[in-house]
JSON list of C-alpha atoms in Angstrom, two decimals:
[
{"chain": "I", "resi": 1, "resn": "PRO", "atom": "CA", "xyz": [-68.96, -74.95, -22.84]},
{"chain": "I", "resi": 2, "resn": "ASP", "atom": "CA", "xyz": [-67.40, -71.51, -23.46]},
{"chain": "I", "resi": 3, "resn": "PRO", "atom": "CA", "xyz": [-68.03, -68.79, -20.83]},
{"chain": "I", "resi": 4, "resn": "PRO", "atom": "CA", "xyz": [-70.64, -66.29, -21.79]},
{"chain": "I", "resi": 5, "resn": "HIS", "atom": "CA", "xyz": [-69.23, -63.17, -23.46]},
{"chain": "I", "resi": 6, "resn": "PRO", "atom": "CA", "xyz": [-70.05, -59.79, -21.82]},
{"chain": "I", "resi": 7, "resn": "HIS", "atom": "CA", "xyz": [-72.58, -57.70, -23.53]},
{"chain": "I", "resi": 8, "resn": "PRO", "atom": "CA", "xyz": [-71.00, -54.77, -25.46]},
{"chain": "I", "resi": 9, "resn": "GLN", "atom": "CA", "xyz": [-73.16, -52.25, -23.63]},
{"chain": "I", "resi": 10, "resn": "ASN", "atom": "CA", "xyz": [-72.04, -53.51, -20.18]},
{"chain": "I", "resi": 11, "resn": "LEU", "atom": "CA", "xyz": [-68.36, -53.42, -21.32]},
{"chain": "I", "resi": 12, "resn": "ALA", "atom": "CA", "xyz": [-68.66, -49.81, -22.41]},
{"chain": "I", "resi": 13, "resn": "SER", "atom": "CA", "xyz": [-70.33, -48.90, -19.13]},
{"chain": "I", "resi": 14, "resn": "THR", "atom": "CA", "xyz": [-67.54, -50.55, -17.11]},
{"chain": "I", "resi": 15, "resn": "MET", "atom": "CA", "xyz": [-64.82, -48.78, -19.09]},
{"chain": "I", "resi": 16, "resn": "SER", "atom": "CA", "xyz": [-66.44, -45.38, -18.72]},
{"chain": "I", "resi": 17, "resn": "THR", "atom": "CA", "xyz": [-66.75, -45.92, -14.97]},
{"chain": "I", "resi": 18, "resn": "SER", "atom": "CA", "xyz": [-63.04, -46.82, -14.72]},
{"chain": "I", "resi": 19, "resn": "LEU", "atom": "CA", "xyz": [-62.05, -43.73, -16.70]},
{"chain": "I", "resi": 20, "resn": "ILE", "atom": "CA", "xyz": [-64.13, -41.51, -14.43]},
{"chain": "I", "resi": 21, "resn": "ARG", "atom": "CA", "xyz": [-62.48, -43.01, -11.34]},
{"chain": "I", "resi": 22, "resn": "CYS", "atom": "CA", "xyz": [-58.98, -42.50, -12.79]},
{"chain": "I", "resi": 23, "resn": "ALA", "atom": "CA", "xyz": [-59.73, -38.90, -13.71]},
{"chain": "I", "resi": 24, "resn": "THR", "atom": "CA", "xyz": [-61.11, -38.22, -10.24]},
{"chain": "I", "resi": 25, "resn": "ALA", "atom": "CA", "xyz": [-58.07, -39.75, -8.56]},
{"chain": "I", "resi": 26, "resn": "ALA", "atom": "CA", "xyz": [-55.75, -37.72, -10.79]},
{"chain": "I", "resi": 27, "resn": "ALA", "atom": "CA", "xyz": [-57.62, -34.53, -9.92]},
{"chain": "I", "resi": 28, "resn": "LEU", "atom": "CA", "xyz": [-57.33, -35.26, -6.20]},
{"chain": "I", "resi": 29, "resn": "VAL", "atom": "CA", "xyz": [-53.63, -35.95, -6.48]},
{"chain": "I", "resi": 30, "resn": "ALA", "atom": "CA", "xyz": [-53.10, -32.76, -8.47]},
{"chain": "I", "resi": 31, "resn": "THR", "atom": "CA", "xyz": [-54.80, -30.65, -5.81]},
{"chain": "I", "resi": 32, "resn": "CYS", "atom": "CA", "xyz": [-52.93, -32.24, -2.89]},
{"chain": "I", "resi": 33, "resn": "ASP", "atom": "CA", "xyz": [-49.77, -30.30, -1.78]},
{"chain": "I", "resi": 34, "resn": "GLY", "atom": "CA", "xyz": [-48.13, -33.43, -0.48]},
{"chain": "I", "resi": 35, "resn": "TYR", "atom": "CA", "xyz": [-47.95, -34.92, -3.96]},
{"chain": "I", "resi": 36, "resn": "MET", "atom": "CA", "xyz": [-46.97, -31.76, -5.78]},
{"chain": "I", "resi": 37, "resn": "PRO", "atom": "CA", "xyz": [-43.22, -31.29, -6.44]},
{"chain": "I", "resi": 38, "resn": "SER", "atom": "CA", "xyz": [-41.73, -28.15, -4.94]},
{"chain": "I", "resi": 39, "resn": "ALA", "atom": "CA", "xyz": [-41.38, -25.51, -7.56]},
{"chain": "I", "resi": 40, "resn": "ALA", "atom": "CA", "xyz": [-37.85, -24.08, -7.58]},
{"chain": "I", "resi": 41, "resn": "PRO", "atom": "CA", "xyz": [-37.77, -20.32, -8.03]},
{"chain": "I", "resi": 42, "resn": "SER", "atom": "CA", "xyz": [-36.76, -19.34, -11.48]},
{"chain": "I", "resi": 43, "resn": "ARG", "atom": "CA", "xyz": [-33.15, -18.20, -11.43]},
{"chain": "I", "resi": 44, "resn": "ALA", "atom": "CA", "xyz": [-31.89, -15.92, -14.07]},
{"chain": "I", "resi": 45, "resn": "ALA", "atom": "CA", "xyz": [-28.68, -16.96, -15.69]},
{"chain": "I", "resi": 46, "resn": "ALA", "atom": "CA", "xyz": [-25.73, -15.26, -14.05]},
{"chain": "I", "resi": 47, "resn": "VAL", "atom": "CA", "xyz": [-24.25, -12.72, -16.39]},
{"chain": "I", "resi": 48, "resn": "ARG", "atom": "CA", "xyz": [-20.67, -11.75, -15.72]},
{"chain": "I", "resi": 49, "resn": "PRO", "atom": "CA", "xyz": [-19.73, -8.18, -16.49]},
{"chain": "I", "resi": 50, "resn": "ALA", "atom": "CA", "xyz": [-17.42, -7.88, -19.38]},
{"chain": "I", "resi": 51, "resn": "ALA", "atom": "CA", "xyz": [-13.92, -7.36, -17.97]},
{"chain": "I", "resi": 52, "resn": "ALA", "atom": "CA", "xyz": [-11.84, -4.67, -19.51]},
{"chain": "I", "resi": 53, "resn": "SER", "atom": "CA", "xyz": [-9.07, -6.03, -21.62]},
{"chain": "I", "resi": 54, "resn": "VAL", "atom": "CA", "xyz": [-5.56, -5.58, -20.31]},
{"chain": "I", "resi": 55, "resn": "PHE", "atom": "CA", "xyz": [-3.29, -3.75, -22.67]},
{"chain": "I", "resi": 56, "resn": "MET", "atom": "CA", "xyz": [0.45, -3.19, -22.37]},
{"chain": "I", "resi": 57, "resn": "ASP", "atom": "CA", "xyz": [1.74, 0.33, -22.63]},
{"chain": "I", "resi": 58, "resn": "GLU", "atom": "CA", "xyz": [3.43, -0.09, -25.95]},
{"chain": "I", "resi": 59, "resn": "THR", "atom": "CA", "xyz": [4.58, 3.51, -25.97]},
{"chain": "I", "resi": 60, "resn": "VAL", "atom": "CA", "xyz": [7.47, 2.47, -23.71]},
{"chain": "I", "resi": 61, "resn": "PHE", "atom": "CA", "xyz": [8.84, 0.14, -26.39]},
{"chain": "I", "resi": 62, "resn": "GLU", "atom": "CA", "xyz": [8.03, 2.58, -29.17]},
{"chain": "I", "resi": 63, "resn": "ARG", "atom": "CA", "xyz": [9.86, 5.43, -27.43]},
{"chain": "I", "resi": 64, "resn": "ALA", "atom": "CA", "xyz": [12.75, 3.15, -26.53]},
{"chain": "I", "resi": 65, "resn": "LEU", "atom": "CA", "xyz": [13.19, 2.00, -30.13]},
{"chain": "I", "resi": 66, "resn": "ALA", "atom": "CA", "xyz": [12.89, 5.58, -31.34]},
{"chain": "I", "resi": 67, "resn": "GLY", "atom": "CA", "xyz": [15.34, 6.84, -28.71]},
{"chain": "I", "resi": 68, "resn": "GLU", "atom": "CA", "xyz": [12.77, 9.20, -27.13]},
{"chain": "I", "resi": 69, "resn": "LEU", "atom": "CA", "xyz": [12.75, 7.94, -23.54]},
{"chain": "I", "resi": 70, "resn": "GLU", "atom": "CA", "xyz": [15.13, 10.68, -22.47]},
{"chain": "I", "resi": 71, "resn": "GLU", "atom": "CA", "xyz": [12.78, 13.32, -23.86]},
{"chain": "I", "resi": 72, "resn": "GLU", "atom": "CA", "xyz": [9.89, 11.80, -21.93]},
{"chain": "I", "resi": 73, "resn": "GLY", "atom": "CA", "xyz": [12.03, 11.92, -18.79]},
{"chain": "I", "resi": 74, "resn": "PHE", "atom": "CA", "xyz": [12.63, 15.63, -19.31]},
{"chain": "I", "resi": 75, "resn": "GLU", "atom": "CA", "xyz": [8.90, 16.20, -19.72]},
{"chain": "I", "resi": 76, "resn": "ASN", "atom": "CA", "xyz": [8.04, 14.19, -16.60]},
{"chain": "I", "resi": 77, "resn": "PRO", "atom": "CA", "xyz": [11.00, 14.36, -14.18]},
{"chain": "I", "resi": 78, "resn": "PHE", "atom": "CA", "xyz": [9.04, 12.72, -11.37]},
{"chain": "I", "resi": 79, "resn": "MET", "atom": "CA", "xyz": [9.02, 9.40, -13.25]},
{"chain": "I", "resi": 80, "resn": "SER", "atom": "CA", "xyz": [12.54, 8.56, -12.05]},
{"chain": "I", "resi": 81, "resn": "GLU", "atom": "CA", "xyz": [14.62, 9.08, -8.93]},
{"chain": "I", "resi": 82, "resn": "VAL", "atom": "CA", "xyz": [17.39, 10.79, -10.84]},
{"chain": "I", "resi": 83, "resn": "GLY", "atom": "CA", "xyz": [14.99, 13.08, -12.66]},
{"chain": "I", "resi": 84, "resn": "TRP", "atom": "CA", "xyz": [13.27, 14.10, -9.44]},
{"chain": "I", "resi": 85, "resn": "ALA", "atom": "CA", "xyz": [16.58, 14.79, -7.70]},
{"chain": "I", "resi": 86, "resn": "ASP", "atom": "CA", "xyz": [17.74, 16.91, -10.63]},
{"chain": "I", "resi": 87, "resn": "TYR", "atom": "CA", "xyz": [14.44, 18.82, -10.66]},
{"chain": "I", "resi": 88, "resn": "LEU", "atom": "CA", "xyz": [14.62, 19.61, -6.93]},
{"chain": "I", "resi": 89, "resn": "ASP", "atom": "CA", "xyz": [18.25, 20.68, -7.25]},
{"chain": "I", "resi": 90, "resn": "LYS", "atom": "CA", "xyz": [17.57, 23.14, -10.04]},
{"chain": "I", "resi": 91, "resn": "ASN", "atom": "CA", "xyz": [14.16, 24.48, -8.96]},
{"chain": "I", "resi": 92, "resn": "ALA", "atom": "CA", "xyz": [14.10, 24.16, -5.16]},
{"chain": "I", "resi": 93, "resn": "LYS", "atom": "CA", "xyz": [17.84, 24.24, -4.38]},
{"chain": "I", "resi": 94, "resn": "SER", "atom": "CA", "xyz": [17.37, 21.15, -2.25]},
{"chain": "I", "resi": 95, "resn": "SER", "atom": "CA", "xyz": [18.66, 17.63, -2.04]},
{"chain": "I", "resi": 96, "resn": "TYR", "atom": "CA", "xyz": [16.57, 14.48, -2.37]},
{"chain": "I", "resi": 97, "resn": "ASN", "atom": "CA", "xyz": [16.37, 11.31, -0.31]},
{"chain": "I", "resi": 98, "resn": "MET", "atom": "CA", "xyz": [19.25, 12.27, 2.00]},
{"chain": "I", "resi": 99, "resn": "ASN", "atom": "CA", "xyz": [21.63, 12.35, -0.96]},
{"chain": "I", "resi": 100, "resn": "GLN", "atom": "CA", "xyz": [23.84, 15.25, -1.96]},
{"chain": "I", "resi": 101, "resn": "ARG", "atom": "CA", "xyz": [22.53, 17.69, -4.51]},
{"chain": "I", "resi": 102, "resn": "PRO", "atom": "CA", "xyz": [23.48, 16.62, -8.06]},
{"chain": "I", "resi": 103, "resn": "SER", "atom": "CA", "xyz": [25.21, 19.93, -8.68]},
{"chain": "I", "resi": 104, "resn": "LEU", "atom": "CA", "xyz": [27.28, 19.67, -5.46]},
{"chain": "I", "resi": 105, "resn": "ALA", "atom": "CA", "xyz": [27.80, 15.91, -5.11]},
{"chain": "I", "resi": 106, "resn": "ASP", "atom": "CA", "xyz": [31.33, 14.72, -4.41]},
{"chain": "I", "resi": 107, "resn": "ASP", "atom": "CA", "xyz": [30.99, 11.79, -6.81]},
{"chain": "I", "resi": 108, "resn": "GLY", "atom": "CA", "xyz": [29.16, 13.73, -9.51]},
{"chain": "I", "resi": 109, "resn": "TYR", "atom": "CA", "xyz": [25.88, 12.06, -8.51]},
{"chain": "I", "resi": 110, "resn": "TYR", "atom": "CA", "xyz": [25.41, 10.40, -11.91]},
{"chain": "I", "resi": 111, "resn": "THR", "atom": "CA", "xyz": [27.53, 7.33, -11.30]},
{"chain": "I", "resi": 112, "resn": "ALA", "atom": "CA", "xyz": [27.91, 4.35, -13.61]},
{"chain": "I", "resi": 113, "resn": "SER", "atom": "CA", "xyz": [25.24, 1.66, -13.58]},
{"chain": "I", "resi": 114, "resn": "ILE", "atom": "CA", "xyz": [25.38, -2.05, -14.25]},
{"chain": "I", "resi": 115, "resn": "VAL", "atom": "CA", "xyz": [24.86, -1.54, -17.98]},
{"chain": "I", "resi": 116, "resn": "ASP", "atom": "CA", "xyz": [27.85, 0.79, -18.29]},
{"chain": "I", "resi": 117, "resn": "ASN", "atom": "CA", "xyz": [31.50, 0.00, -18.79]},
{"chain": "I", "resi": 118, "resn": "PRO", "atom": "CA", "xyz": [32.72, -2.31, -15.98]},
{"chain": "I", "resi": 119, "resn": "LEU", "atom": "CA", "xyz": [35.81, -0.12, -15.55]},
{"chain": "I", "resi": 120, "resn": "ASP", "atom": "CA", "xyz": [33.57, 2.89, -14.87]},
{"chain": "I", "resi": 121, "resn": "VAL", "atom": "CA", "xyz": [31.58, 0.87, -12.36]},
{"chain": "I", "resi": 122, "resn": "VAL", "atom": "CA", "xyz": [34.71, -0.17, -10.47]},
{"chain": "I", "resi": 123, "resn": "SER", "atom": "CA", "xyz": [36.12, 3.36, -10.60]},
{"chain": "I", "resi": 124, "resn": "ASP", "atom": "CA", "xyz": [32.95, 4.89, -9.14]},
{"chain": "I", "resi": 125, "resn": "TRP", "atom": "CA", "xyz": [32.83, 2.20, -6.47]},
{"chain": "I", "resi": 126, "resn": "LEU", "atom": "CA", "xyz": [36.38, 2.90, -5.42]},
{"chain": "I", "resi": 127, "resn": "GLY", "atom": "CA", "xyz": [35.56, 6.60, -5.24]},
{"chain": "I", "resi": 128, "resn": "ALA", "atom": "CA", "xyz": [32.61, 5.87, -2.98]},
{"chain": "I", "resi": 129, "resn": "MET", "atom": "CA", "xyz": [34.77, 3.70, -0.72]},
{"chain": "I", "resi": 130, "resn": "LYS", "atom": "CA", "xyz": [37.35, 6.47, -0.52]},
{"chain": "I", "resi": 131, "resn": "GLY", "atom": "CA", "xyz": [34.68, 8.90, 0.67]},
{"chain": "I", "resi": 132, "resn": "TYR", "atom": "CA", "xyz": [33.48, 6.39, 3.24]},
{"chain": "I", "resi": 133, "resn": "VAL", "atom": "CA", "xyz": [36.97, 5.87, 4.65]},
{"chain": "I", "resi": 134, "resn": "THR", "atom": "CA", "xyz": [37.60, 9.62, 4.78]},
{"chain": "I", "resi": 135, "resn": "ASN", "atom": "CA", "xyz": [34.48, 10.33, 6.86]},
{"chain": "I", "resi": 136, "resn": "PRO", "atom": "CA", "xyz": [32.72, 7.10, 7.84]},
{"chain": "I", "resi": 137, "resn": "VAL", "atom": "CA", "xyz": [30.30, 8.67, 10.34]},
{"chain": "I", "resi": 138, "resn": "ALA", "atom": "CA", "xyz": [28.93, 11.27, 7.91]},
{"chain": "I", "resi": 139, "resn": "THR", "atom": "CA", "xyz": [28.64, 8.63, 5.20]},
{"chain": "I", "resi": 140, "resn": "ALA", "atom": "CA", "xyz": [26.95, 6.01, 7.36]},
{"chain": "I", "resi": 141, "resn": "PHE", "atom": "CA", "xyz": [24.63, 8.49, 9.11]},
{"chain": "I", "resi": 142, "resn": "PRO", "atom": "CA", "xyz": [23.83, 11.26, 6.64]},
{"chain": "I", "resi": 143, "resn": "THR", "atom": "CA", "xyz": [22.10, 14.34, 7.96]},
{"chain": "I", "resi": 144, "resn": "ILE", "atom": "CA", "xyz": [20.97, 17.65, 6.52]},
{"chain": "I", "resi": 145, "resn": "SER", "atom": "CA", "xyz": [21.31, 20.00, 9.49]},
{"chain": "I", "resi": 146, "resn": "ASN", "atom": "CA", "xyz": [24.83, 18.82, 10.37]},
{"chain": "I", "resi": 147, "resn": "ASP", "atom": "CA", "xyz": [26.07, 17.88, 6.91]},
{"chain": "I", "resi": 148, "resn": "PRO", "atom": "CA", "xyz": [29.82, 18.63, 6.82]},
{"chain": "I", "resi": 149, "resn": "THR", "atom": "CA", "xyz": [29.88, 18.92, 3.02]},
{"chain": "I", "resi": 150, "resn": "GLY", "atom": "CA", "xyz": [27.01, 21.40, 2.76]},
{"chain": "I", "resi": 151, "resn": "ALA", "atom": "CA", "xyz": [25.68, 19.51, -0.26]},
{"chain": "I", "resi": 152, "resn": "ARG", "atom": "CA", "xyz": [22.51, 18.43, 1.52]},
{"chain": "I", "resi": 153, "resn": "SER", "atom": "CA", "xyz": [19.87, 21.05, 2.16]},
{"chain": "I", "resi": 154, "resn": "TYR", "atom": "CA", "xyz": [16.17, 21.64, 2.57]},
{"chain": "I", "resi": 155, "resn": "PRO", "atom": "CA", "xyz": [14.31, 23.60, -0.12]},
{"chain": "I", "resi": 156, "resn": "LYS", "atom": "CA", "xyz": [15.27, 27.24, -0.23]},
{"chain": "I", "resi": 157, "resn": "GLY", "atom": "CA", "xyz": [13.59, 29.16, 2.59]},
{"chain": "I", "resi": 158, "resn": "SER", "atom": "CA", "xyz": [12.45, 25.98, 4.38]},
{"chain": "I", "resi": 159, "resn": "ASN", "atom": "CA", "xyz": [13.59, 24.11, 7.45]},
{"chain": "I", "resi": 160, "resn": "GLU", "atom": "CA", "xyz": [13.02, 20.63, 8.80]},
{"chain": "I", "resi": 161, "resn": "VAL", "atom": "CA", "xyz": [9.43, 21.36, 9.86]},
{"chain": "I", "resi": 162, "resn": "SER", "atom": "CA", "xyz": [8.23, 23.51, 6.96]},
{"chain": "I", "resi": 163, "resn": "ALA", "atom": "CA", "xyz": [9.72, 21.14, 4.38]},
{"chain": "I", "resi": 164, "resn": "ARG", "atom": "CA", "xyz": [7.49, 18.30, 5.53]},
{"chain": "I", "resi": 165, "resn": "THR", "atom": "CA", "xyz": [4.32, 17.42, 3.70]},
{"chain": "I", "resi": 166, "resn": "ILE", "atom": "CA", "xyz": [2.55, 16.55, 6.98]},
{"chain": "I", "resi": 167, "resn": "LYS", "atom": "CA", "xyz": [3.46, 19.20, 9.53]},
{"chain": "I", "resi": 168, "resn": "PRO", "atom": "CA", "xyz": [3.89, 18.12, 13.16]},
{"chain": "I", "resi": 169, "resn": "LYS", "atom": "CA", "xyz": [1.70, 19.59, 15.86]},
{"chain": "I", "resi": 170, "resn": "GLU", "atom": "CA", "xyz": [3.07, 22.77, 17.40]},
{"chain": "I", "resi": 171, "resn": "LYS", "atom": "CA", "xyz": [3.89, 22.37, 21.08]},
{"chain": "I", "resi": 172, "resn": "ASP", "atom": "CA", "xyz": [4.40, 25.04, 23.72]},
{"chain": "I", "resi": 173, "resn": "PHE", "atom": "CA", "xyz": [7.32, 24.08, 25.94]},
{"chain": "I", "resi": 174, "resn": "ASP", "atom": "CA", "xyz": [6.72, 26.86, 28.46]},
{"chain": "I", "resi": 175, "resn": "PRO", "atom": "CA", "xyz": [7.51, 25.25, 31.86]},
{"chain": "I", "resi": 176, "resn": "LYS", "atom": "CA", "xyz": [4.81, 27.38, 33.48]},
{"chain": "I", "resi": 177, "resn": "LYS", "atom": "CA", "xyz": [2.19, 25.51, 31.46]},
{"chain": "I", "resi": 178, "resn": "ARG", "atom": "CA", "xyz": [3.48, 22.09, 32.43]},
{"chain": "I", "resi": 179, "resn": "ILE", "atom": "CA", "xyz": [3.42, 20.08, 35.63]},
{"chain": "I", "resi": 180, "resn": "VAL", "atom": "CA", "xyz": [7.01, 19.53, 36.70]},
{"chain": "I", "resi": 181, "resn": "GLY", "atom": "CA", "xyz": [8.78, 18.30, 39.81]},
{"chain": "I", "resi": 182, "resn": "ILE", "atom": "CA", "xyz": [6.57, 15.26, 40.34]},
{"chain": "I", "resi": 183, "resn": "PRO", "atom": "CA", "xyz": [8.46, 12.80, 42.56]},
{"chain": "I", "resi": 184, "resn": "GLY", "atom": "CA", "xyz": [9.03, 9.43, 40.99]},
{"chain": "I", "resi": 185, "resn": "PHE", "atom": "CA", "xyz": [8.76, 6.04, 42.60]},
{"chain": "I", "resi": 186, "resn": "ASN", "atom": "CA", "xyz": [10.64, 2.86, 41.78]},
{"chain": "I", "resi": 187, "resn": "ILE", "atom": "CA", "xyz": [10.13, -0.10, 44.10]},
{"chain": "I", "resi": 188, "resn": "PHE", "atom": "CA", "xyz": [12.70, -2.26, 42.25]},
{"chain": "I", "resi": 189, "resn": "GLY", "atom": "CA", "xyz": [15.55, 0.23, 42.05]},
{"chain": "I", "resi": 190, "resn": "THR", "atom": "CA", "xyz": [16.99, 3.48, 43.35]},
{"chain": "I", "resi": 191, "resn": "PRO", "atom": "CA", "xyz": [14.18, 5.83, 44.40]},
{"chain": "I", "resi": 192, "resn": "SER", "atom": "CA", "xyz": [13.93, 9.31, 42.99]},
{"chain": "I", "resi": 193, "resn": "SER", "atom": "CA", "xyz": [15.85, 12.07, 44.71]},
{"chain": "I", "resi": 194, "resn": "LYS", "atom": "CA", "xyz": [12.60, 14.03, 45.00]},
{"chain": "I", "resi": 195, "resn": "SER", "atom": "CA", "xyz": [10.70, 11.24, 46.70]},
{"chain": "I", "resi": 196, "resn": "GLY", "atom": "CA", "xyz": [10.69, 10.33, 50.37]},
{"chain": "I", "resi": 197, "resn": "SER", "atom": "CA", "xyz": [11.23, 6.95, 51.89]},
{"chain": "I", "resi": 198, "resn": "PHE", "atom": "CA", "xyz": [9.24, 3.89, 50.92]},
{"chain": "I", "resi": 199, "resn": "ILE", "atom": "CA", "xyz": [7.31, 3.94, 54.19]},
{"chain": "I", "resi": 200, "resn": "GLU", "atom": "CA", "xyz": [6.35, 7.57, 53.79]},
{"chain": "I", "resi": 201, "resn": "ASN", "atom": "CA", "xyz": [5.17, 7.05, 50.22]},
{"chain": "I", "resi": 202, "resn": "PHE", "atom": "CA", "xyz": [3.29, 3.85, 51.01]},
{"chain": "I", "resi": 203, "resn": "PHE", "atom": "CA", "xyz": [1.67, 4.72, 54.37]},
{"chain": "I", "resi": 204, "resn": "GLY", "atom": "CA", "xyz": [1.83, 8.52, 54.27]},
{"chain": "I", "resi": 205, "resn": "ASN", "atom": "CA", "xyz": [3.42, 10.86, 56.77]}
]
C-alpha cells in the first residue's frame, strides 16, 4: 500500500518552522564579527594634477628667420659670452674671463668660428699660435695684475678684492696680535731650529 500522505496543515507548519530557523541562523551570522568580511576603507580615486604643457620658445626661430637675433643680443648682452665681454669693456673698462679686453685684444677678440670661412679659421689659429710662441708663459698662465700686454684689467676703480662678488674676510696681519716663534717638533725628520733636543721636549728639562 502507498505511504500515507502528510496532512497539508502539518506540511505548512514544518515549512514555517524551517524558515524561522534559517532566518535566525542568518541573523546570528550577520551579527558575528568572525563571519563579517573586513570593510576596506573607501579610497578616493587618485587625481593627478594637470601638468603644465611644455612649449618651445619659438621666438628663437622666428627671430633667426627674420634676422633679428643680433638685435636681441644688443638688448640683452648677458645672453652670450661675447656680448658680456663687450659690455664690460665699454661700460666697466674691464676684461672678462681672464681674456683681453675686446678693444685691446691682440687678435681682435672676435675670431672666426667653425661656421666661418675655413681660411679665416686657419689664419686666426696661426695668429694665436704665434702669440703663444712669442710669450708662452703669459699665454699659458694669464694674469691680470702682472699682464705684460696691459689688455687685462679689473673694472675701473676696482682691485682684486673689490671686484669680487663675494668679498673675502679682512685679516689683520699685525705680528703683535699673533702668536709667533712657537718651536716645532718633527720626530721623523730634522727638528726645528727653535726646538731643543728630543729628550728635553719629551721628558722636560
